[in-house]
Amino acid sequence: MDGSAPRPRELLEIAVDVARDAAATAHRMRAEGVSVAATKSTVTDVVTAADRAVERQVVDALRRVRPHDAVFGEEYGAGGPEAGAARVRWVVDPIDGTVNYLYGLPYCAVSLAAEVDGEVVAGVVRNVATGEEWTATAGGGAYRGGERLRCSGETDLSQALVGTGFGYDPGRRAHQARVLAELIPHVRDIRRQGAAALDLCLAAEGRLDAYYEKGLAAWDHAAGALVAAEAGLRVAGLGGLPPGPDLLIAAPPALFQPLHDRLAALGASGGP
Ligand code: IPD
């Protein structure tokens, strides 16, 4: 067991190196041609050979530099020491936006976060197609290309561009669509771009005003939510709960409560 608590900055440097190499692999494999390797929760929830290869690469790279840490990934689940035996846990989504990746849409990313004692302290999200990269450390701010990020200053929900996403289960999607249909008259517009980690990073720099989604897994939001929070967004669930599978809302302070209340009234965290 590794008793020392590494600095967030140190973990971020590792994360950035590993994510860059991982994104390069995903980019190369995309150029060589992609097909569905398997399906997961439903027939639309696909996994490509690249998802698997990239996660393996990330796990191997982390093992080389930090052999005592735990790793939790989208494709292979938990690895490393028993739960609770490591202070550091890495959370990886090898390709967030897998469907975009499959279709050659330039909106997919490697997402890698480091937790210390259960708190995310460092995160990087790197767009596989464009090379855009967002980073954050807890208390140290959020950055893209060396520039510190600040979220939107929008204060009026009716003027807000709001991102969201859908799960893969048809019943869940139907519920999410009903919530969306009731929300859209009350906001500027909605974007569904297909990669939660990137949506959170776009909100961090005001290219979206806010974002919400039900059903996200830790690997979808661990890094992006830190980027968003460090850029000034409030990131939480309903009724003071932490963000999680029931709902994640990321909104500038002035927009959080109105968006929260509308989503609560629409039962956004309910349904399958
Ligand atoms: C998905 C994307 C999508 C979101 C889904 C996620 P994946 O992740 O982030 O935008 O709406 O909920 O599952 O499957 O592409 O890694």
Short mmCIF file of N, CA, C and O and ligand atoms in Angstrom, two decimals, residues 74 93 95-98 165-168 192 194-196 213 216 220, ligand 1:
data_model
loop_
_atom_site.label_atom_id
_atom_site.label_comp_id
_atom_site.label_asym_id
_atom_site.label_seq_id
_atom_site.Cartn_x
_atom_site.Cartn_y
_atom_site.Cartn_z
N GLU A 74 -13.96 1.92 -17.98
CA GLU A 74 -15.26 1.60 -18.58
C GLU A 74 -15.31 0.18 -19.11
O GLU A 74 -16.31 -0.50 -18.97
N ASP A 93 -12.11 6.62 -18.99
CA ASP A 93 -12.98 6.31 -20.12
C ASP A 93 -12.08 6.34 -21.35
O ASP A 93 -11.63 7.42 -21.76
N ILE A 95 -12.57 5.83 -24.54
CA ILE A 95 -13.14 6.66 -25.61
C ILE A 95 -14.56 7.05 -25.16
O ILE A 95 -15.48 6.23 -25.20
N ASP A 96 -14.68 8.28 -24.70
CA ASP A 96 -16.02 8.80 -24.39
C ASP A 96 -16.57 9.37 -25.69
O ASP A 96 -15.89 10.14 -26.37
N GLY A 97 -17.79 8.94 -26.03
CA GLY A 97 -18.32 9.30 -27.35
C GLY A 97 -18.01 8.20 -28.35
O GLY A 97 -17.67 8.46 -29.51
N THR A 98 -18.17 6.97 -27.91
CA THR A 98 -17.82 5.82 -28.77
C THR A 98 -18.62 5.81 -30.07
O THR A 98 -18.10 5.45 -31.12
N GLY A 165 -27.45 14.47 -22.64
CA GLY A 165 -27.19 13.23 -23.38
C GLY A 165 -28.24 12.20 -23.03
O GLY A 165 -29.12 12.45 -22.19
N PHE A 166 -28.16 11.07 -23.70
CA PHE A 166 -29.12 9.98 -23.48
C PHE A 166 -28.37 8.69 -23.15
O PHE A 166 -27.28 8.45 -23.67
N GLY A 167 -28.99 7.87 -22.34
CA GLY A 167 -28.43 6.55 -22.08
C GLY A 167 -28.69 5.62 -23.26
O GLY A 167 -29.15 6.04 -24.32
N TYR A 168 -28.41 4.35 -23.06
CA TYR A 168 -28.58 3.38 -24.14
C TYR A 168 -29.86 2.55 -24.02
O TYR A 168 -30.33 1.98 -24.98
N ARG A 192 -27.13 17.94 -28.01
CA ARG A 192 -26.81 16.57 -27.65
C ARG A 192 -25.67 16.18 -28.59
O ARG A 192 -25.90 15.84 -29.75
N GLY A 194 -22.92 14.01 -27.73
CA GLY A 194 -22.52 12.61 -27.71
C GLY A 194 -21.28 12.24 -26.93
O GLY A 194 -20.81 11.11 -27.05
N ALA A 195 -20.75 13.15 -26.13
CA ALA A 195 -19.63 12.78 -25.26
C ALA A 195 -19.70 13.64 -24.00
O ALA A 195 -19.40 14.84 -24.04
N ALA A 196 -20.10 13.02 -22.91
CA ALA A 196 -20.34 13.77 -21.67
C ALA A 196 -19.09 14.49 -21.18
O ALA A 196 -19.17 15.63 -20.71
N GLU A 213 -27.35 15.44 -17.15
CA GLU A 213 -27.67 14.12 -17.71
C GLU A 213 -27.95 13.15 -16.57
O GLU A 213 -27.32 13.20 -15.52
N LEU A 216 -25.15 8.85 -15.94
CA LEU A 216 -23.71 8.83 -16.24
C LEU A 216 -22.98 7.92 -15.26
O LEU A 216 -23.34 7.81 -14.08
N ASP A 220 -17.53 8.57 -17.15
CA ASP A 220 -18.01 9.61 -18.07
C ASP A 220 -17.72 11.01 -17.52
O ASP A 220 -17.47 11.94 -18.28
C1 IPD B 1 -21.69 8.08 -23.49
C2 IPD B 1 -21.50 9.52 -23.91
C3 IPD B 1 -22.83 10.18 -24.18
C4 IPD B 1 -23.74 10.11 -22.98
C5 IPD B 1 -23.92 8.66 -22.54
C6 IPD B 1 -22.56 8.02 -22.28
P1 IPD B 1 -19.72 6.37 -24.13
O1 IPD B 1 -20.44 7.49 -23.17
O2 IPD B 1 -20.81 10.24 -22.91
O3 IPD B 1 -22.69 11.55 -24.49
O4 IPD B 1 -24.97 10.66 -23.31
O5 IPD B 1 -24.69 8.65 -21.37
O6 IPD B 1 -22.75 6.67 -21.91
O7 IPD B 1 -20.65 5.17 -24.14
O8 IPD B 1 -19.58 6.97 -25.47
O9 IPD B 1 -18.43 6.11 -23.44
#
